[in-house]
């Protein structure tokens, strides 16, 4: 396919004095922050699906985007045109990584053999594209939710042949991810859940999922894939209830099947809020459980009850999220993947650039603010001081297992303890965070 | 205290032809259902706190109930009057069990010694009352959330002395529960959570909770308490986020600290819905994880975002919940505890009776409907048939660990599998459930 | 098109002893309830769109239904096949009414002329079908939300040509509705709202809507359409905020443009709950404002934040809704329209029948229960007694405008008023309602 | 009462180089912004109730604040001490306005006469305090929701004597407000709603409210009060449903009773979000309906379903709200009132200062950012251009009433209109707003 974004040159950093909407004002890839380049800190990725597989349709209306590569035609030919446009976009956007599902990049075909064959051909195409452009793969994944065969789930399907079909896709997607140098492999179980408890055996479906994930781990080691395996939690949508509800739920699942050292989570901001949590909560929880892996950077709408996958634009929120990540040592192989889609009304091709540039700039702003909070870590100091008692004699004794309820109760009486509440200073801390954000 | 509910005789079963609002129309304690009496199936309990410790106040207004035992006066004297009224109520209501927090029944006093002393005296009072009335204790618990010392949590407090104080209360509440023949012991961590992540160390607080729960288990075994230990999940309120968010979250916590065989959950309907789940979901999830223990039977308002603790009145919902419980073998030592409060406008003393009678009747209706669904278990049959493939060769092979991703993928290709979706028949099953409910 | 539902005979009433899932157990069209037949009370309608224009796709996956008339082919030919199947379905379902959007029944074509021509041809087809089957049209409407031209709204579009195009569709849809004997005309403004306030002029868009609705009224009178004009409120989805948020909001809009006597509302259960209201609230509010018109009978999922349009199955909820409607005198030209769709997993053609039969039966049950509540109107009696003071001297004086704040304050002091709260008896009333529902 | 905040001097502006948590960094009262001082733009007020009438209690626990003036004692004496502390606080905080409910400042007493007498005495006290300190009253109001007599509402009570009692309070509160130079009078109907539709007559209660509000208007004119009358919308809490649900609902109510020119709204951020709207939405809606009056500046927690009344700290949100207000010409007699309460854990007296200082600074930041957006009004330009067609021939013709549906349809066909969607550029605008916020 010929150049699609004809009037759009490669996006450059121009700084805050620029008012060019097609330039970065904050994202300066090589700029050093806390001893590491922005590019290395953020590890930004654009996705294939929302950008190149979606035409602006929603439940109540047809597509508004008119992408030529989504028109009818020979499927493999269209897939190649799509790859041309995708890599033109990624390159011009100056983003270092991308991410994809198997069926984003290759036609499913009418049989498992066609699937395998098409995907293999397109893996060659992607490999050549990566080489040509220098782009890297943040993660690959398999789509086990769009085809009607997965309407009742893939790993958790009542039909073991559906499980088998899904397993086949995952194996090929893992293999392709490895071959393309992908740095992680993601599993999002969009249909692994239920529509109604009336026809569902929760225990059976959980066992199936446990078995599936164990097979994935085994395959990873067999092929020597070195990246992280990531589960992406989501509470509901498309189904009524999904088993990977949130990070805490995934943790229990992993513990049950002995997988807690084999998987991390890929946290999506909009999935966090649909689950009734703040984005920061999910990140902090994952870190506290040793499960933090990667981020799908987007946002929901606070008034809407579905996954709008909007571009992240709250620097207030992003700064605290990045602060948590920096405190925990930063990403290893994860990164910020834009699992984001344009608003249906944003129908200009250049809206794709503008939206991503905004997202990248907002993350860059967040990084700079978070770095300031790390350098003068007033939050860390408050926390240390607040829990200081747990480094004292009593605290250490309790945590060291020196007390029973009874001996502790005796101590309480003997010392006539009358502990008093101490202010949590929430408003002070909120003010101090804003001092960093706004000067 | 003299008789308080003067004009209210002991509540009797009068059947559906009665229109006496102070009689049972469905709850007939000795009526046999599936070979067991209603009383034994439902194991109903009324609670101390909402009925006898609350005067109808809410955040925006003063109490509307004017309960005499909540007026100013000598604290121990008032506590004894409260016990008189409580047991008058329980007895007249004809409910077999009750439940309490330590500080519901005894004044906290101004020191740990006073607490212990008051509580011991009131345990004597309760013991005498139980003997006199035949009432039994479904469960006891300690209130580690109302006193200002617990504003930042008890087990998860930043101050180990607060932890110690809480441990002391729990030990005494466990001991009293054992002495009173209590059949379970409940832990609800109303302040075990955070108001803001800015001042919180999630990992530290979780470790503290893990230690606390281990001490509770150890004490249980030491004193030979034979009942269940129950954790009651709640997602938020009073704090922004509570660590026992829902059953799945509690499961992960228990697995982390090796406690999954020591605790069950006490599921509250209103806490389920606040967590974004249906009541039935929480019960079914607990059963599927081997964690089902007991129920706080109430309901929320679908349009309100806080814990209204209303009396359960949806027979549609209760029937399915009881169906799940019956399928799983029924309660062991758990039961249906009315963690329910009157609406603030329901200010007549007899509203207490009417509300509980309704709740008891609705559970009895639900039991009868659920028993019908067990007798003609069309749901069970549909589920069996739906998952039949997992008893076939392929299904058993997968679950038995006979396949790797690769060998399964080979099978998929070799057999050229093309599995098709089969209808989930949700609407059919919903209709059939309604046929049971409404004839 | 040949018979599509080959093995399905016309659905008959078989009573509660039947366990035929393809028979009515409660809906007995000619059965008399409070002096009117069930059929006349309920005025049931099935819709064209969810049943015949949707193939089971959702945002995350392709269609699961494989409806032959939705495959590629000559658009008018397919439209005629669709009409064949639709009327086969309506007739076999034994439902007296149907409802449609212009573009459900006729292809949009590539120009306004093609639209008009196609729609005119299909109106002929529908007219013939109605005559042949005896089916009647509950209401017609125009789809001003699916075509990309309406992405920013129709009447509230920033582009007056889009307004014009929408007006043209509405005129033709009104004319067709009149010609087909439609008993109402509905306006649902799915895109009349905003995605972001940043690009929106609220006052301008409201003025446009006001003008549009006035033109609709004027056209109604000009063509002598005798049915009701109905606005269907919805708070959000597809857009972030829709102007017809709920009944109270529509009332304010109508008052502003002097339209309160020209429009009623078409209340959808799932839209009510998305707006933060109970279904009963919206119905009761519409009645209290003189705006009650018709109902889109469906339900949402209490845990999901989007419009699931499930089949209504809560007899508890429906009984109270129908009680409100009966108290207000019943429908005039409105009715219960099933704006309902199958779950995506319900992929058998017969699921369409089963789901509607269930919905019809649940409404029939609700009607019978509501009739009982009308016959022994304990709710009405409680309400009368509760407000009795407003028929007394003081109450009448206040309402009659006899007092100023000052004279009323003087009266308060002079009489030293000390009014006391009286119990609202909510739990008693809830119990009594359940006594009706469950015996 | 002696000085309470002993170690806290009058709060001063110290600029962004200060890290004194008890100084303003942005709020510089006399600094000019767009030709007016910050003080005049923002018109900041602190409230009496959360600061001086609340001790840190919540539904699950006792107060944590230990305010001496809330201890037991002679009620009038305590009220005077409370006034001392309140004015010490207001003065030291350097805030120009305050706000109160009648029963915040004066004890209710045991009869209407005592109420009147107490309130009169305390009005004298307040008048002296205002004179002494220079503080001004932004608005007064009457509390018709806390006393048990109002459990079923005040104006909408089933008992006309309760209506009368409420009317008496309102008259005295209006009179006191006028005497104290109050610039507005607020009505918040916290109990004007229902708990259950089962016992409620919606139409009757609405009529009562309509009458009540007319009496208020009449009294305003009679006493020559020149400020605004403000209704404060809230959707629910404490009751299940409140009649002043949101701005759009209030508009319909005012139109029904011919009051739309007599009332404006007092919009509270947390009430907006509880109603399912953004804060900006409610402000923009009020402006578009000509109802904008004043603001209760606070925020909710996005994960919690009740009114947390936290201090506003999102400059992202506040900037857009202030932009709307500035575009509409700014406040007339309204202002930003801190209807905000400390978190229960923020138990230091100085937390009161810190929280308000943060709120004041965040509003000052928002003002400065909004002023930038006014100076370079890219949003306004985009909006003008987007709707430009409505200033063209067709647009003016439609709005001017020159077309019927039919003549417009004819035009559509004659011109063969094929309007195309144009990008809404949401992401571009969001990026541009962030460029202002973060440079
Ligand atoms: Co994602
Ligand atoms: Co998403
Ligand atoms: Co509970
Ligand atoms: Co509760
Ligand atoms: Co509808
Ligand atoms: Co709908
Ligand atoms: Co307020
Ligand atoms: Co509030």
mmCIF file of C-alpha atoms in Angstrom, chain C residues 110-113 116 148-149 151-152 155-165 167-168 170-172 174 194-208 211-212 215-216 218-219 222 236 240-241 245-246 248-249 251-253 255-256 275-278 280-281 284-285 287-290 320 324 379 382-383 386-390 394-395 398-406 408-409 411-413 416-422 424-426 429-430 433, chain D residues 110-113 116 148-149 151-152 155-165 167-168 170-172 174 194-208 211-212 215-216 218-219 222 236 240-241 245-246 248-249 251-253 255-256 275-278 280-281 284-285 287-290 320 324 379 382-383 386-390 394-395 398-406 408-409 411-413 416-422 424-426 429-430 433:
data_model
loop_
_atom_site.group_PDB
_atom_site.id
_atom_site.type_symbol
_atom_site.label_atom_id
_atom_site.label_comp_id
_atom_site.label_asym_id
_atom_site.label_seq_id
_atom_site.Cartn_x
_atom_site.Cartn_y
_atom_site.Cartn_z
ATOM 1 C CA UNK C 110 -27.151 5.885 -1.187
ATOM 2 C CA UNK C 111 -29.202 9.032 -1.330
ATOM 3 C CA UNK C 112 -32.273 10.545 0.196
ATOM 4 C CA UNK C 113 -34.222 9.629 -2.898
ATOM 5 C CA UNK C 116 -37.612 7.433 0.254
ATOM 6 C CA UNK C 148 -22.186 8.028 10.322
ATOM 7 C CA UNK C 149 -23.780 11.303 9.289
ATOM 8 C CA UNK C 151 -22.244 10.760 14.679
ATOM 9 C CA UNK C 152 -22.612 14.225 16.265
ATOM 10 C CA UNK C 155 -31.540 17.467 15.522
ATOM 11 C CA UNK C 156 -28.650 18.608 17.731
ATOM 12 C CA UNK C 157 -25.996 18.242 15.026
ATOM 13 C CA UNK C 158 -23.624 21.165 14.496
ATOM 14 C CA UNK C 159 -24.504 20.863 10.826
ATOM 15 C CA UNK C 160 -27.986 22.059 9.768
ATOM 16 C CA UNK C 161 -27.885 19.759 6.725
ATOM 17 C CA UNK C 162 -27.753 16.810 9.081
ATOM 18 C CA UNK C 163 -30.757 18.250 10.896
ATOM 19 C CA UNK C 164 -32.477 18.473 7.542
ATOM 20 C CA UNK C 165 -31.679 14.892 6.618
ATOM 21 C CA UNK C 167 -36.158 15.804 9.597
ATOM 22 C CA UNK C 168 -36.747 14.176 6.228
ATOM 23 C CA UNK C 170 -38.796 11.592 10.562
ATOM 24 C CA UNK C 171 -41.406 12.974 8.211
ATOM 25 C CA UNK C 172 -41.381 9.806 6.144
ATOM 26 C CA UNK C 174 -44.389 9.560 10.636
ATOM 27 C CA UNK C 194 -22.416 15.118 23.669
ATOM 28 C CA UNK C 195 -19.194 13.190 23.856
ATOM 29 C CA UNK C 196 -17.252 16.081 25.372
ATOM 30 C CA UNK C 197 -18.283 19.475 26.669
ATOM 31 C CA UNK C 198 -15.075 20.867 25.167
ATOM 32 C CA UNK C 199 -16.623 21.127 21.706
ATOM 33 C CA UNK C 200 -20.279 21.516 22.649
ATOM 34 C CA UNK C 201 -22.695 24.439 22.847
ATOM 35 C CA UNK C 202 -25.409 23.132 25.145
ATOM 36 C CA UNK C 203 -27.756 26.040 24.700
ATOM 37 C CA UNK C 204 -27.542 25.971 20.919
ATOM 38 C CA UNK C 205 -28.154 22.233 20.746
ATOM 39 C CA UNK C 206 -31.143 22.534 23.055
ATOM 40 C CA UNK C 207 -32.655 25.231 20.887
ATOM 41 C CA UNK C 208 -32.253 22.983 17.858
ATOM 42 C CA UNK C 211 -37.306 23.575 17.150
ATOM 43 C CA UNK C 212 -37.200 20.008 15.863
ATOM 44 C CA UNK C 215 -41.882 20.772 13.774
ATOM 45 C CA UNK C 216 -42.783 17.200 14.648
ATOM 46 C CA UNK C 218 -46.940 20.593 13.754
ATOM 47 C CA UNK C 219 -46.548 17.782 11.230
ATOM 48 C CA UNK C 222 -51.136 18.547 9.756
ATOM 49 C CA UNK C 236 -26.095 7.870 28.074
ATOM 50 C CA UNK C 240 -21.528 10.245 27.105
ATOM 51 C CA UNK C 241 -24.593 12.295 27.931
ATOM 52 C CA UNK C 245 -31.680 11.813 30.337
ATOM 53 C CA UNK C 246 -34.765 10.701 32.219
ATOM 54 C CA UNK C 248 -37.868 14.549 34.861
ATOM 55 C CA UNK C 249 -35.335 15.992 32.425
ATOM 56 C CA UNK C 251 -40.391 17.269 31.437
ATOM 57 C CA UNK C 252 -38.216 20.361 31.836
ATOM 58 C CA UNK C 253 -37.408 20.339 28.145
ATOM 59 C CA UNK C 255 -42.041 22.878 29.515
ATOM 60 C CA UNK C 256 -39.343 25.123 28.063
ATOM 61 C CA UNK C 275 -30.159 6.806 34.869
ATOM 62 C CA UNK C 276 -29.928 5.788 38.519
ATOM 63 C CA UNK C 277 -33.647 5.205 38.999
ATOM 64 C CA UNK C 278 -35.808 2.179 39.546
ATOM 65 C CA UNK C 280 -41.075 1.886 39.003
ATOM 66 C CA UNK C 281 -39.716 5.338 39.778
ATOM 67 C CA UNK C 284 -44.546 6.721 38.755
ATOM 68 C CA UNK C 285 -42.776 9.977 37.915
ATOM 69 C CA UNK C 287 -47.685 9.429 35.765
ATOM 70 C CA UNK C 288 -47.305 12.149 38.370
ATOM 71 C CA UNK C 289 -46.236 14.613 35.671
ATOM 72 C CA UNK C 290 -48.983 13.621 33.240
ATOM 73 C CA UNK C 320 -45.444 -2.950 41.002
ATOM 74 C CA UNK C 324 -48.878 1.974 39.016
ATOM 75 C CA UNK C 379 -51.278 0.469 49.385
ATOM 76 C CA UNK C 382 -52.113 3.500 53.502
ATOM 77 C CA UNK C 383 -51.290 6.402 51.243
ATOM 78 C CA UNK C 386 -50.823 8.931 55.558
ATOM 79 C CA UNK C 387 -51.611 12.214 53.807
ATOM 80 C CA UNK C 388 -54.987 12.703 55.471
ATOM 81 C CA UNK C 389 -53.763 15.868 57.180
ATOM 82 C CA UNK C 390 -53.680 17.585 53.816
ATOM 83 C CA UNK C 394 -54.392 23.409 57.994
ATOM 84 C CA UNK C 395 -53.447 21.322 54.972
ATOM 85 C CA UNK C 398 -51.691 25.890 53.021
ATOM 86 C CA UNK C 399 -52.407 24.365 49.641
ATOM 87 C CA UNK C 400 -55.102 26.910 48.964
ATOM 88 C CA UNK C 401 -52.637 29.744 49.303
ATOM 89 C CA UNK C 402 -54.138 31.125 52.492
ATOM 90 C CA UNK C 403 -50.828 31.453 54.267
ATOM 91 C CA UNK C 404 -47.643 33.370 53.893
ATOM 92 C CA UNK C 405 -44.460 32.207 55.542
ATOM 93 C CA UNK C 406 -45.091 34.775 58.172
ATOM 94 C CA UNK C 408 -47.773 30.260 59.022
ATOM 95 C CA UNK C 409 -44.904 30.989 61.406
ATOM 96 C CA UNK C 411 -49.649 29.942 63.657
ATOM 97 C CA UNK C 412 -46.791 27.634 64.559
ATOM 98 C CA UNK C 413 -45.897 29.769 67.558
ATOM 99 C CA UNK C 416 -46.911 25.769 69.926
ATOM 100 C CA UNK C 417 -46.816 22.985 67.338
ATOM 101 C CA UNK C 418 -44.693 19.973 68.186
ATOM 102 C CA UNK C 419 -45.347 17.545 65.315
ATOM 103 C CA UNK C 420 -43.916 14.079 65.779
ATOM 104 C CA UNK C 421 -42.721 11.630 63.177
ATOM 105 C CA UNK C 422 -45.038 8.684 62.473
ATOM 106 C CA UNK C 424 -43.541 4.983 57.448
ATOM 107 C CA UNK C 425 -44.144 1.216 57.803
ATOM 108 C CA UNK C 426 -41.999 0.353 54.804
ATOM 109 C CA UNK C 429 -45.876 -2.747 53.101
ATOM 110 C CA UNK C 430 -43.104 -4.802 51.548
ATOM 111 C CA UNK C 433 -46.811 -6.929 48.621
ATOM 112 C CA UNK D 110 -37.550 22.198 73.022
ATOM 113 C CA UNK D 111 -40.194 24.293 71.340
ATOM 114 C CA UNK D 112 -40.581 26.663 68.468
ATOM 115 C CA UNK D 113 -40.399 29.572 70.872
ATOM 116 C CA UNK D 116 -36.765 31.494 67.810
ATOM 117 C CA UNK D 148 -36.689 13.482 63.737
ATOM 118 C CA UNK D 149 -39.802 15.480 62.955
ATOM 119 C CA UNK D 151 -37.825 12.101 58.912
ATOM 120 C CA UNK D 152 -40.486 12.025 56.160
ATOM 121 C CA UNK D 155 -42.243 20.763 52.781
ATOM 122 C CA UNK D 156 -43.088 17.329 51.355
ATOM 123 C CA UNK D 157 -44.067 15.808 54.704
ATOM 124 C CA UNK D 158 -47.358 13.919 54.895
ATOM 125 C CA UNK D 159 -48.098 16.056 57.933
ATOM 126 C CA UNK D 160 -48.959 19.738 57.314
ATOM 127 C CA UNK D 161 -47.817 20.636 60.829
ATOM 128 C CA UNK D 162 -44.338 19.519 59.871
ATOM 129 C CA UNK D 163 -44.598 21.741 56.798
ATOM 130 C CA UNK D 164 -45.579 24.562 59.111
ATOM 131 C CA UNK D 165 -42.675 23.998 61.464
ATOM 132 C CA UNK D 167 -41.821 27.140 57.097
ATOM 133 C CA UNK D 168 -41.271 28.826 60.422
ATOM 134 C CA UNK D 170 -37.144 29.079 56.907
ATOM 135 C CA UNK D 171 -38.733 32.405 57.628
ATOM 136 C CA UNK D 172 -36.450 33.004 60.593
ATOM 137 C CA UNK D 174 -34.269 34.159 55.778
ATOM 138 C CA UNK D 194 -38.985 9.232 49.421
ATOM 139 C CA UNK D 195 -37.673 6.045 50.991
ATOM 140 C CA UNK D 196 -40.195 3.828 49.236
ATOM 141 C CA UNK D 197 -42.774 4.470 46.551
ATOM 142 C CA UNK D 198 -45.099 2.090 48.394
ATOM 143 C CA UNK D 199 -46.181 4.781 50.839
ATOM 144 C CA UNK D 200 -45.636 7.883 48.698
ATOM 145 C CA UNK D 201 -47.876 10.188 46.687
ATOM 146 C CA UNK D 202 -45.456 11.838 44.265
ATOM 147 C CA UNK D 203 -47.908 14.322 42.863
ATOM 148 C CA UNK D 204 -49.110 15.469 46.266
ATOM 149 C CA UNK D 205 -45.585 15.951 47.572
ATOM 150 C CA UNK D 206 -44.616 17.913 44.481
ATOM 151 C CA UNK D 207 -47.563 20.219 44.914
ATOM 152 C CA UNK D 208 -46.503 20.842 48.514
ATOM 153 C CA UNK D 211 -46.416 25.836 47.303
ATOM 154 C CA UNK D 212 -43.535 26.051 49.760
ATOM 155 C CA UNK D 215 -44.127 31.188 49.776
ATOM 156 C CA UNK D 216 -40.362 31.573 50.016
ATOM 157 C CA UNK D 218 -43.107 35.905 48.239
ATOM 158 C CA UNK D 219 -41.369 36.339 51.589
ATOM 159 C CA UNK D 222 -41.792 41.175 51.130
ATOM 160 C CA UNK D 236 -30.213 10.739 46.988
ATOM 161 C CA UNK D 240 -33.501 6.927 48.448
ATOM 162 C CA UNK D 241 -34.625 9.578 46.010
ATOM 163 C CA UNK D 245 -32.201 15.296 41.799
ATOM 164 C CA UNK D 246 -30.036 17.458 39.551
ATOM 165 C CA UNK D 248 -32.232 19.560 34.861
ATOM 166 C CA UNK D 249 -34.801 18.153 37.283
ATOM 167 C CA UNK D 251 -35.443 23.271 36.067
ATOM 168 C CA UNK D 252 -38.575 21.245 35.295
ATOM 169 C CA UNK D 253 -39.874 21.814 38.808
ATOM 170 C CA UNK D 255 -41.015 25.760 35.204
ATOM 171 C CA UNK D 256 -44.030 23.881 36.537
ATOM 172 C CA UNK D 275 -26.345 12.028 40.124
ATOM 173 C CA UNK D 276 -24.269 10.448 37.370
ATOM 174 C CA UNK D 277 -22.936 13.715 35.961
ATOM 175 C CA UNK D 278 -19.575 15.402 35.876
ATOM 176 C CA UNK D 280 -18.579 20.492 34.766
ATOM 177 C CA UNK D 281 -21.777 19.100 33.284
ATOM 178 C CA UNK D 284 -22.579 24.034 32.115
ATOM 179 C CA UNK D 285 -26.174 22.830 32.250
ATOM 180 C CA UNK D 287 -25.522 28.157 32.754
ATOM 181 C CA UNK D 288 -27.293 26.993 29.607
ATOM 182 C CA UNK D 289 -30.636 27.068 31.436
ATOM 183 C CA UNK D 290 -30.021 30.452 33.040
ATOM 184 C CA UNK D 320 -12.695 23.641 33.345
ATOM 185 C CA UNK D 324 -17.341 27.774 32.209
ATOM 186 C CA UNK D 379 -12.204 26.201 22.903
ATOM 187 C CA UNK D 382 -13.553 25.639 17.934
ATOM 188 C CA UNK D 383 -17.131 25.806 19.138
ATOM 189 C CA UNK D 386 -18.182 23.920 14.597
ATOM 190 C CA UNK D 387 -21.656 25.451 14.696
ATOM 191 C CA UNK D 388 -21.012 28.017 11.968
ATOM 192 C CA UNK D 389 -23.632 26.408 9.728
ATOM 193 C CA UNK D 390 -26.321 27.611 12.093
ATOM 194 C CA UNK D 394 -30.269 27.052 6.090
ATOM 195 C CA UNK D 395 -29.461 27.151 9.786
ATOM 196 C CA UNK D 398 -34.632 26.428 10.442
ATOM 197 C CA UNK D 399 -34.170 28.237 13.707
ATOM 198 C CA UNK D 400 -36.301 31.116 12.518
ATOM 199 C CA UNK D 401 -39.247 28.803 11.994
ATOM 200 C CA UNK D 402 -39.258 29.140 8.224
ATOM 201 C CA UNK D 403 -39.547 25.427 7.609
ATOM 202 C CA UNK D 404 -42.012 22.690 8.264
ATOM 203 C CA UNK D 405 -40.926 19.059 8.281
ATOM 204 C CA UNK D 406 -42.383 18.832 4.835
ATOM 205 C CA UNK D 408 -37.438 20.794 4.861
ATOM 206 C CA UNK D 409 -37.842 17.302 3.438
ATOM 207 C CA UNK D 411 -35.335 20.874 0.309
ATOM 208 C CA UNK D 412 -33.391 17.780 1.280
ATOM 209 C CA UNK D 413 -34.549 15.961 -1.819
ATOM 210 C CA UNK D 416 -29.911 15.877 -2.792
ATOM 211 C CA UNK D 417 -28.173 16.605 0.500
ATOM 212 C CA UNK D 418 -25.466 14.158 1.538
ATOM 213 C CA UNK D 419 -23.996 15.707 4.705
ATOM 214 C CA UNK D 420 -20.858 14.048 6.000
ATOM 215 C CA UNK D 421 -19.608 13.764 9.552
ATOM 216 C CA UNK D 422 -16.705 16.046 10.472
ATOM 217 C CA UNK D 424 -15.134 16.295 16.696
ATOM 218 C CA UNK D 425 -11.415 16.542 17.559
ATOM 219 C CA UNK D 426 -11.945 15.577 21.177
ATOM 220 C CA UNK D 429 -8.941 19.670 22.537
ATOM 221 C CA UNK D 430 -7.997 17.571 25.529
ATOM 222 C CA UNK D 433 -6.330 21.977 27.672
#
